[in-house]
PDB file of C-alpha atoms and ligand atoms in Angstrom:
ATOM      1  CA  UNK A   1     -29.491 -54.241 -53.557  1.00  0.00           C
ATOM      2  CA  UNK A   2     -27.447 -51.498 -53.457  1.00  0.00           C
ATOM      3  CA  UNK A   3     -23.761 -51.604 -54.831  1.00  0.00           C
ATOM      4  CA  UNK A   4     -22.465 -51.801 -51.681  1.00  0.00           C
ATOM      5  CA  UNK A   5     -24.692 -54.884 -50.524  1.00  0.00           C
ATOM      6  CA  UNK A   6     -22.929 -56.816 -53.135  1.00  0.00           C
ATOM      7  CA  UNK A   7     -19.783 -57.201 -50.913  1.00  0.00           C
ATOM      8  CA  UNK A   8     -21.898 -58.920 -48.466  1.00  0.00           C
ATOM      9  CA  UNK A   9     -21.304 -62.607 -49.575  1.00  0.00           C
ATOM     10  CA  UNK A  10     -17.610 -62.045 -50.245  1.00  0.00           C
ATOM     11  CA  UNK A  11     -16.904 -60.407 -46.946  1.00  0.00           C
ATOM     12  CA  UNK A  12     -18.730 -63.095 -45.033  1.00  0.00           C
ATOM     13  CA  UNK A  13     -17.044 -65.746 -46.943  1.00  0.00           C
ATOM     14  CA  UNK A  14     -13.587 -64.430 -46.282  1.00  0.00           C
ATOM     15  CA  UNK A  15     -13.972 -63.950 -42.769  1.00  0.00           C
ATOM     16  CA  UNK A  16     -15.555 -67.557 -42.155  1.00  0.00           C
ATOM     17  CA  UNK A  17     -12.680 -68.974 -44.272  1.00  0.00           C
ATOM     18  CA  UNK A  18     -10.041 -66.960 -42.012  1.00  0.00           C
ATOM     19  CA  UNK A  19     -11.504 -68.350 -39.065  1.00  0.00           C
ATOM     20  CA  UNK A  20     -11.680 -71.974 -40.167  1.00  0.00           C
ATOM     21  CA  UNK A  21      -8.038 -71.555 -41.552  1.00  0.00           C
ATOM     22  CA  UNK A  22      -6.705 -70.492 -37.903  1.00  0.00           C
ATOM     23  CA  UNK A  23      -9.195 -73.168 -36.004  1.00  0.00           C
ATOM     24  CA  UNK A  24      -6.223 -75.232 -34.776  1.00  0.00           C
ATOM     25  CA  UNK A  25      -4.469 -72.114 -33.778  1.00  0.00           C
ATOM     26  CA  UNK A  26      -7.343 -70.590 -31.847  1.00  0.00           C
ATOM     27  CA  UNK A  27      -7.619 -74.557 -29.969  1.00  0.00           C
ATOM     28  CA  UNK A  28      -3.909 -74.323 -29.035  1.00  0.00           C
ATOM     29  CA  UNK A  29      -4.726 -71.087 -27.588  1.00  0.00           C
ATOM     30  CA  UNK A  30      -7.802 -72.193 -25.676  1.00  0.00           C
ATOM     31  CA  UNK A  31      -5.602 -75.315 -24.499  1.00  0.00           C
ATOM     32  CA  UNK A  32      -3.161 -73.156 -22.747  1.00  0.00           C
ATOM     33  CA  UNK A  33      -5.740 -71.226 -20.599  1.00  0.00           C
ATOM     34  CA  UNK A  34      -9.247 -72.729 -21.316  1.00  0.00           C
ATOM     35  CA  UNK A  35     -10.743 -75.796 -22.110  1.00  0.00           C
ATOM     36  CA  UNK A  36      -9.157 -76.312 -25.721  1.00  0.00           C
ATOM     37  CA  UNK A  37     -12.271 -75.935 -27.798  1.00  0.00           C
ATOM     38  CA  UNK A  38     -12.456 -72.248 -29.150  1.00  0.00           C
ATOM     39  CA  UNK A  39     -11.094 -73.393 -32.404  1.00  0.00           C
ATOM     40  CA  UNK A  40     -13.421 -75.959 -32.819  1.00  0.00           C
ATOM     41  CA  UNK A  41     -16.575 -73.738 -31.977  1.00  0.00           C
ATOM     42  CA  UNK A  42     -15.451 -71.095 -34.096  1.00  0.00           C
ATOM     43  CA  UNK A  43     -15.370 -73.542 -36.995  1.00  0.00           C
ATOM     44  CA  UNK A  44     -18.550 -75.350 -36.460  1.00  0.00           C
ATOM     45  CA  UNK A  45     -20.286 -71.755 -36.532  1.00  0.00           C
ATOM     46  CA  UNK A  46     -18.469 -70.601 -39.626  1.00  0.00           C
ATOM     47  CA  UNK A  47     -19.173 -73.306 -41.553  1.00  0.00           C
ATOM     48  CA  UNK A  48     -22.824 -73.025 -40.726  1.00  0.00           C
ATOM     49  CA  UNK A  49     -21.969 -69.634 -42.061  1.00  0.00           C
ATOM     50  CA  UNK A  50     -20.503 -70.796 -45.152  1.00  0.00           C
ATOM     51  CA  UNK A  51     -23.231 -73.302 -45.668  1.00  0.00           C
ATOM     52  CA  UNK A  52     -25.962 -70.763 -45.705  1.00  0.00           C
ATOM     53  CA  UNK A  53     -23.670 -68.109 -47.827  1.00  0.00           C
ATOM     54  CA  UNK A  54     -26.007 -68.129 -50.829  1.00  0.00           C
ATOM     55  CA  UNK A  55     -28.956 -66.961 -48.689  1.00  0.00           C
ATOM     56  CA  UNK A  56     -26.659 -64.166 -46.799  1.00  0.00           C
ATOM     57  CA  UNK A  57     -25.216 -62.871 -49.846  1.00  0.00           C
ATOM     58  CA  UNK A  58     -28.901 -62.264 -51.290  1.00  0.00           C
ATOM     59  CA  UNK A  59     -29.730 -60.166 -48.168  1.00  0.00           C
ATOM     60  CA  UNK A  60     -28.520 -56.109 -47.077  1.00  0.00           C
ATOM     61  CA  UNK A  61     -25.413 -55.911 -44.917  1.00  0.00           C
ATOM     62  CA  UNK A  62     -27.884 -55.371 -41.931  1.00  0.00           C
ATOM     63  CA  UNK A  63     -29.922 -58.071 -42.386  1.00  0.00           C
ATOM     64  CA  UNK A  64     -26.831 -60.426 -43.630  1.00  0.00           C
ATOM     65  CA  UNK A  65     -25.297 -59.894 -40.163  1.00  0.00           C
ATOM     66  CA  UNK A  66     -28.384 -60.322 -38.078  1.00  0.00           C
ATOM     67  CA  UNK A  67     -28.359 -63.999 -39.935  1.00  0.00           C
ATOM     68  CA  UNK A  68     -24.908 -64.761 -39.368  1.00  0.00           C
ATOM     69  CA  UNK A  69     -25.354 -64.182 -35.869  1.00  0.00           C
ATOM     70  CA  UNK A  70     -28.052 -65.979 -35.219  1.00  0.00           C
ATOM     71  CA  UNK A  71     -25.859 -68.911 -36.951  1.00  0.00           C
ATOM     72  CA  UNK A  72     -22.918 -68.377 -34.454  1.00  0.00           C
ATOM     73  CA  UNK A  73     -25.801 -67.963 -31.682  1.00  0.00           C
ATOM     74  CA  UNK A  74     -26.953 -71.607 -32.508  1.00  0.00           C
ATOM     75  CA  UNK A  75     -23.765 -73.338 -33.656  1.00  0.00           C
ATOM     76  CA  UNK A  76     -20.624 -71.909 -31.647  1.00  0.00           C
ATOM     77  CA  UNK A  77     -21.808 -72.525 -28.123  1.00  0.00           C
ATOM     78  CA  UNK A  78     -19.123 -72.043 -25.301  1.00  0.00           C
ATOM     79  CA  UNK A  79     -19.114 -68.774 -23.940  1.00  0.00           C
ATOM     80  CA  UNK A  80     -18.021 -66.916 -27.360  1.00  0.00           C
ATOM     81  CA  UNK A  81     -21.222 -68.124 -29.130  1.00  0.00           C
ATOM     82  CA  UNK A  82     -23.734 -65.851 -27.421  1.00  0.00           C
ATOM     83  CA  UNK A  83     -21.268 -63.339 -27.339  1.00  0.00           C
ATOM     84  CA  UNK A  84     -20.275 -63.332 -31.147  1.00  0.00           C
ATOM     85  CA  UNK A  85     -23.856 -64.143 -31.636  1.00  0.00           C
ATOM     86  CA  UNK A  86     -24.873 -60.685 -29.819  1.00  0.00           C
ATOM     87  CA  UNK A  87     -22.307 -58.544 -31.628  1.00  0.00           C
ATOM     88  CA  UNK A  88     -23.396 -59.510 -34.964  1.00  0.00           C
ATOM     89  CA  UNK A  89     -26.766 -59.314 -34.446  1.00  0.00           C
ATOM     90  CA  UNK A  90     -26.498 -56.143 -32.701  1.00  0.00           C
ATOM     91  CA  UNK A  91     -24.575 -55.069 -35.672  1.00  0.00           C
ATOM     92  CA  UNK A  92     -27.063 -55.910 -37.960  1.00  0.00           C
ATOM     93  CA  UNK A  93     -29.871 -54.397 -35.845  1.00  0.00           C
ATOM     94  CA  UNK A  94     -28.115 -50.823 -35.835  1.00  0.00           C
ATOM     95  CA  UNK A  95     -26.689 -50.348 -39.259  1.00  0.00           C
ATOM     96  CA  UNK A  96     -28.157 -48.477 -41.482  1.00  0.00           C
ATOM     97  CA  UNK A  97     -28.741 -49.650 -45.053  1.00  0.00           C
ATOM     98  CA  UNK A  98     -26.346 -49.139 -47.490  1.00  0.00           C
ATOM     99  CA  UNK A  99     -23.631 -48.405 -44.652  1.00  0.00           C
ATOM    100  CA  UNK A 100     -22.164 -45.683 -44.085  1.00  0.00           C
ATOM    101  CA  UNK A 101     -18.934 -45.107 -42.284  1.00  0.00           C
ATOM    102  CA  UNK A 102     -20.068 -43.198 -39.118  1.00  0.00           C
ATOM    103  CA  UNK A 103     -22.987 -45.786 -39.345  1.00  0.00           C
ATOM    104  CA  UNK A 104     -20.531 -48.288 -39.214  1.00  0.00           C
ATOM    105  CA  UNK A 105     -18.707 -46.950 -36.302  1.00  0.00           C
ATOM    106  CA  UNK A 106     -22.373 -46.211 -34.113  1.00  0.00           C
ATOM    107  CA  UNK A 107     -23.128 -49.702 -34.982  1.00  0.00           C
ATOM    108  CA  UNK A 108     -19.646 -51.215 -33.690  1.00  0.00           C
ATOM    109  CA  UNK A 109     -20.340 -49.311 -30.640  1.00  0.00           C
ATOM    110  CA  UNK A 110     -23.483 -50.415 -30.011  1.00  0.00           C
ATOM    111  CA  UNK A 111     -22.630 -54.040 -30.591  1.00  0.00           C
ATOM    112  CA  UNK A 112     -19.796 -54.057 -28.118  1.00  0.00           C
ATOM    113  CA  UNK A 113     -22.133 -52.393 -25.536  1.00  0.00           C
ATOM    114  CA  UNK A 114     -24.139 -55.448 -25.916  1.00  0.00           C
ATOM    115  CA  UNK A 115     -21.877 -57.603 -25.612  1.00  0.00           C
ATOM    116  CA  UNK A 116     -20.073 -56.445 -22.462  1.00  0.00           C
ATOM    117  CA  UNK A 117     -24.150 -56.202 -21.084  1.00  0.00           C
ATOM    118  CA  UNK A 118     -24.293 -60.147 -22.202  1.00  0.00           C
ATOM    119  CA  UNK A 119     -21.231 -61.143 -20.867  1.00  0.00           C
ATOM    120  CA  UNK A 120     -21.156 -59.024 -18.001  1.00  0.00           C
ATOM    121  CA  UNK A 121     -17.717 -57.496 -18.806  1.00  0.00           C
ATOM    122  CA  UNK A 122     -15.496 -54.619 -19.965  1.00  0.00           C
ATOM    123  CA  UNK A 123     -12.099 -54.699 -21.530  1.00  0.00           C
ATOM    124  CA  UNK A 124      -9.128 -54.795 -19.441  1.00  0.00           C
ATOM    125  CA  UNK A 125      -9.988 -58.443 -18.584  1.00  0.00           C
ATOM    126  CA  UNK A 126      -8.251 -60.544 -21.147  1.00  0.00           C
ATOM    127  CA  UNK A 127     -11.005 -61.241 -23.554  1.00  0.00           C
ATOM    128  CA  UNK A 128     -12.173 -60.593 -26.992  1.00  0.00           C
ATOM    129  CA  UNK A 129     -13.252 -57.002 -25.638  1.00  0.00           C
ATOM    130  CA  UNK A 130      -9.635 -56.114 -25.304  1.00  0.00           C
ATOM    131  CA  UNK A 131      -9.202 -56.245 -29.121  1.00  0.00           C
ATOM    132  CA  UNK A 132     -12.710 -54.799 -29.944  1.00  0.00           C
ATOM    133  CA  UNK A 133     -12.383 -51.455 -28.034  1.00  0.00           C
ATOM    134  CA  UNK A 134      -9.742 -50.337 -29.413  1.00  0.00           C
ATOM    135  CA  UNK A 135     -10.780 -51.355 -32.828  1.00  0.00           C
ATOM    136  CA  UNK A 136     -13.755 -49.333 -32.305  1.00  0.00           C
ATOM    137  CA  UNK A 137     -11.715 -46.525 -30.912  1.00  0.00           C
ATOM    138  CA  UNK A 138      -9.774 -46.476 -34.342  1.00  0.00           C
ATOM    139  CA  UNK A 139     -13.023 -47.262 -36.582  1.00  0.00           C
ATOM    140  CA  UNK A 140     -14.346 -43.829 -34.937  1.00  0.00           C
ATOM    141  CA  UNK A 141     -11.449 -41.649 -35.216  1.00  0.00           C
ATOM    142  CA  UNK A 142     -11.565 -42.065 -39.141  1.00  0.00           C
ATOM    143  CA  UNK A 143      -8.426 -44.399 -39.413  1.00  0.00           C
ATOM    144  CA  UNK A 144      -7.866 -46.239 -41.930  1.00  0.00           C
ATOM    145  CA  UNK A 145      -8.459 -50.053 -42.324  1.00  0.00           C
ATOM    146  CA  UNK A 146      -4.914 -51.169 -42.411  1.00  0.00           C
ATOM    147  CA  UNK A 147      -4.361 -48.844 -39.565  1.00  0.00           C
ATOM    148  CA  UNK A 148      -7.459 -50.402 -37.681  1.00  0.00           C
ATOM    149  CA  UNK A 149      -6.166 -54.168 -38.081  1.00  0.00           C
ATOM    150  CA  UNK A 150      -2.892 -52.885 -36.933  1.00  0.00           C
ATOM    151  CA  UNK A 151      -4.259 -51.501 -33.958  1.00  0.00           C
ATOM    152  CA  UNK A 152      -6.301 -55.112 -33.413  1.00  0.00           C
ATOM    153  CA  UNK A 153      -2.982 -56.937 -33.833  1.00  0.00           C
ATOM    154  CA  UNK A 154      -1.238 -55.064 -31.371  1.00  0.00           C
ATOM    155  CA  UNK A 155      -4.347 -55.398 -28.649  1.00  0.00           C
ATOM    156  CA  UNK A 156      -4.468 -59.097 -29.467  1.00  0.00           C
ATOM    157  CA  UNK A 157      -0.516 -59.031 -28.471  1.00  0.00           C
ATOM    158  CA  UNK A 158      -0.936 -57.351 -25.500  1.00  0.00           C
ATOM    159  CA  UNK A 159      -3.560 -59.890 -23.970  1.00  0.00           C
ATOM    160  CA  UNK A 160      -0.556 -61.923 -23.405  1.00  0.00           C
ATOM    161  CA  UNK A 161       0.725 -60.027 -20.227  1.00  0.00           C
ATOM    162  CA  UNK A 162      -2.840 -59.456 -19.049  1.00  0.00           C
ATOM    163  CA  UNK A 163      -4.360 -61.212 -15.984  1.00  0.00           C
ATOM    164  CA  UNK A 164      -7.832 -62.802 -16.854  1.00  0.00           C
ATOM    165  CA  UNK A 165     -10.650 -62.025 -14.736  1.00  0.00           C
ATOM    166  CA  UNK A 166     -13.798 -63.231 -16.836  1.00  0.00           C
ATOM    167  CA  UNK A 167     -14.598 -66.479 -18.525  1.00  0.00           C
ATOM    168  CA  UNK A 168     -12.349 -69.686 -18.189  1.00  0.00           C
ATOM    169  CA  UNK A 169      -9.147 -68.543 -18.311  1.00  0.00           C
ATOM    170  CA  UNK A 170      -9.934 -66.451 -14.767  1.00  0.00           C
ATOM    171  CA  UNK A 171      -9.929 -69.913 -13.120  1.00  0.00           C
ATOM    172  CA  UNK A 172      -6.325 -69.968 -13.501  1.00  0.00           C
ATOM    173  CA  UNK A 173      -5.718 -66.831 -11.896  1.00  0.00           C
ATOM    174  CA  UNK A 174      -2.103 -65.299 -12.102  1.00  0.00           C
ATOM    175  CA  UNK A 175      -1.274 -68.844 -14.452  1.00  0.00           C
ATOM    176  CA  UNK A 176      -3.483 -66.840 -17.311  1.00  0.00           C
ATOM    177  CA  UNK A 177      -0.662 -64.528 -17.654  1.00  0.00           C
ATOM    178  CA  UNK A 178       1.739 -65.445 -20.703  1.00  0.00           C
ATOM    179  CA  UNK A 179      -0.461 -66.573 -23.106  1.00  0.00           C
ATOM    180  CA  UNK A 180      -2.755 -64.735 -25.448  1.00  0.00           C
ATOM    181  CA  UNK A 181      -6.430 -64.736 -25.344  1.00  0.00           C
ATOM    182  CA  UNK A 182      -8.169 -66.794 -27.636  1.00  0.00           C
ATOM    183  CA  UNK A 183     -11.155 -64.684 -27.985  1.00  0.00           C
ATOM    184  CA  UNK A 184      -8.692 -61.839 -28.659  1.00  0.00           C
ATOM    185  CA  UNK A 185      -7.158 -63.865 -31.457  1.00  0.00           C
ATOM    186  CA  UNK A 186     -10.354 -64.840 -33.128  1.00  0.00           C
ATOM    187  CA  UNK A 187     -11.872 -61.238 -33.082  1.00  0.00           C
ATOM    188  CA  UNK A 188      -8.608 -60.227 -34.338  1.00  0.00           C
ATOM    189  CA  UNK A 189      -8.637 -62.408 -37.246  1.00  0.00           C
ATOM    190  CA  UNK A 190     -11.833 -61.463 -37.904  1.00  0.00           C
ATOM    191  CA  UNK A 191     -11.036 -57.661 -38.493  1.00  0.00           C
ATOM    192  CA  UNK A 192      -7.971 -58.693 -40.518  1.00  0.00           C
ATOM    193  CA  UNK A 193     -10.041 -60.367 -43.017  1.00  0.00           C
ATOM    194  CA  UNK A 194     -12.807 -57.797 -43.137  1.00  0.00           C
ATOM    195  CA  UNK A 195      -9.953 -55.027 -43.554  1.00  0.00           C
ATOM    196  CA  UNK A 196      -8.145 -56.913 -46.147  1.00  0.00           C
ATOM    197  CA  UNK A 197     -11.370 -56.565 -48.043  1.00  0.00           C
ATOM    198  CA  UNK A 198     -12.158 -53.162 -47.529  1.00  0.00           C
ATOM    199  CA  UNK A 199     -10.969 -51.642 -50.717  1.00  0.00           C
ATOM    200  CA  UNK A 200     -14.146 -53.128 -52.008  1.00  0.00           C
ATOM    201  CA  UNK A 201     -16.365 -52.681 -49.082  1.00  0.00           C
ATOM    202  CA  UNK A 202     -15.636 -49.226 -48.139  1.00  0.00           C
TER     203      UNK A 202
HETATM  204  P1  LIG B 301     -15.310 -71.267 -23.463  1.00  0.00           P
HETATM  205  O1  LIG B 301     -14.828 -70.339 -22.473  1.00  0.00           O
HETATM  206  O2  LIG B 301     -17.104 -71.688 -22.806  1.00  0.00           O
HETATM  207  O3  LIG B 301     -14.855 -72.313 -23.394  1.00  0.00           O
HETATM  208  P2  LIG B 301     -14.717 -70.670 -26.103  1.00  0.00           P
HETATM  209  O4  LIG B 301     -13.623 -71.305 -25.778  1.00  0.00           O
HETATM  210  O5  LIG B 301     -15.593 -70.681 -27.155  1.00  0.00           O
HETATM  211  O6  LIG B 301     -15.804 -70.408 -24.742  1.00  0.00           O
HETATM  212  O7  LIG B 301     -14.831 -68.955 -25.744  1.00  0.00           O
HETATM  213  C1  LIG B 301     -13.254 -68.398 -24.651  1.00  0.00           C
HETATM  214  C2  LIG B 301     -13.069 -66.670 -25.165  1.00  0.00           C
HETATM  215  O8  LIG B 301     -14.609 -66.245 -24.675  1.00  0.00           O
HETATM  216  C3  LIG B 301     -12.076 -66.157 -24.013  1.00  0.00           C
HETATM  217  O9  LIG B 301     -11.006 -66.316 -25.044  1.00  0.00           O
HETATM  218  C4  LIG B 301     -12.879 -64.617 -23.873  1.00  0.00           C
HETATM  219  O10 LIG B 301     -12.367 -63.943 -25.153  1.00  0.00           O
HETATM  220  C5  LIG B 301     -14.076 -64.864 -24.399  1.00  0.00           C
HETATM  221  N1  LIG B 301     -15.037 -64.646 -23.294  1.00  0.00           N
HETATM  222  C6  LIG B 301     -15.419 -65.597 -22.434  1.00  0.00           C
HETATM  223  N2  LIG B 301     -16.151 -65.024 -21.257  1.00  0.00           N
HETATM  224  C7  LIG B 301     -16.257 -63.719 -21.945  1.00  0.00           C
HETATM  225  C8  LIG B 301     -17.166 -62.508 -21.115  1.00  0.00           C
HETATM  226  N3  LIG B 301     -17.819 -62.521 -20.224  1.00  0.00           N
HETATM  227  N4  LIG B 301     -17.201 -61.571 -22.098  1.00  0.00           N
HETATM  228  C9  LIG B 301     -16.544 -61.085 -23.209  1.00  0.00           C
HETATM  229  N5  LIG B 301     -15.718 -62.482 -23.715  1.00  0.00           N
HETATM  230  C10 LIG B 301     -15.369 -63.121 -22.996  1.00  0.00           C
HETATM  231 MG1  LIG B 302     -12.902 -72.892 -24.848  1.00  0.00          MG
END
């Protein structure tokens, strides 16, 4: 295992704990424009990842991401489970090991494309893609971790004024406007947790 791969365990743990700590908030957001299960769904998936942490931490980044993605597919459920699963599994499949910054940007792009194909969606529809796409662009442009986290935070806040045209929130039509998208918020939380650790991960 390379030195950089020693960060897999602590980073995965930080991401899982951040989601679990915000589960109630995610459920509240999903109660406003969905069916109120997003926090519970994500918490169940991230708990499974934590239960598997020792095995994950022994793997290189690419294998660990694939394994985490499979846990999310199996445990999260809802619309977001297969989507997050696709994101992490494709990241794992595409990432070089040990990861480089250019490799990470390319893998993130491939993972977002796979997610878009899976969900038949694109940015602008009030989903997690409205955070993922600008964050990936910031990464590709060479922005630092704090800047990428700031881009994700702004993008998440901007979902409040958007009209949902994909997923359960789209059933509400105009009434989806005025609420932050729960998947956009969970994505932002994940990006923030990774960015906070990036001093070690670089
Ligand atoms: P469900 O909508 O089945 O209850 P969740 O509540 O777990 O699933 O997840 C809802 C989130 O999933 C939404 O807030 C949105 O960000 C995301 N989402 C839903 N459908 C899509 C899609 N087709 N593409 C991308 N993201 C989507
Ligand atoms: Mg839901």
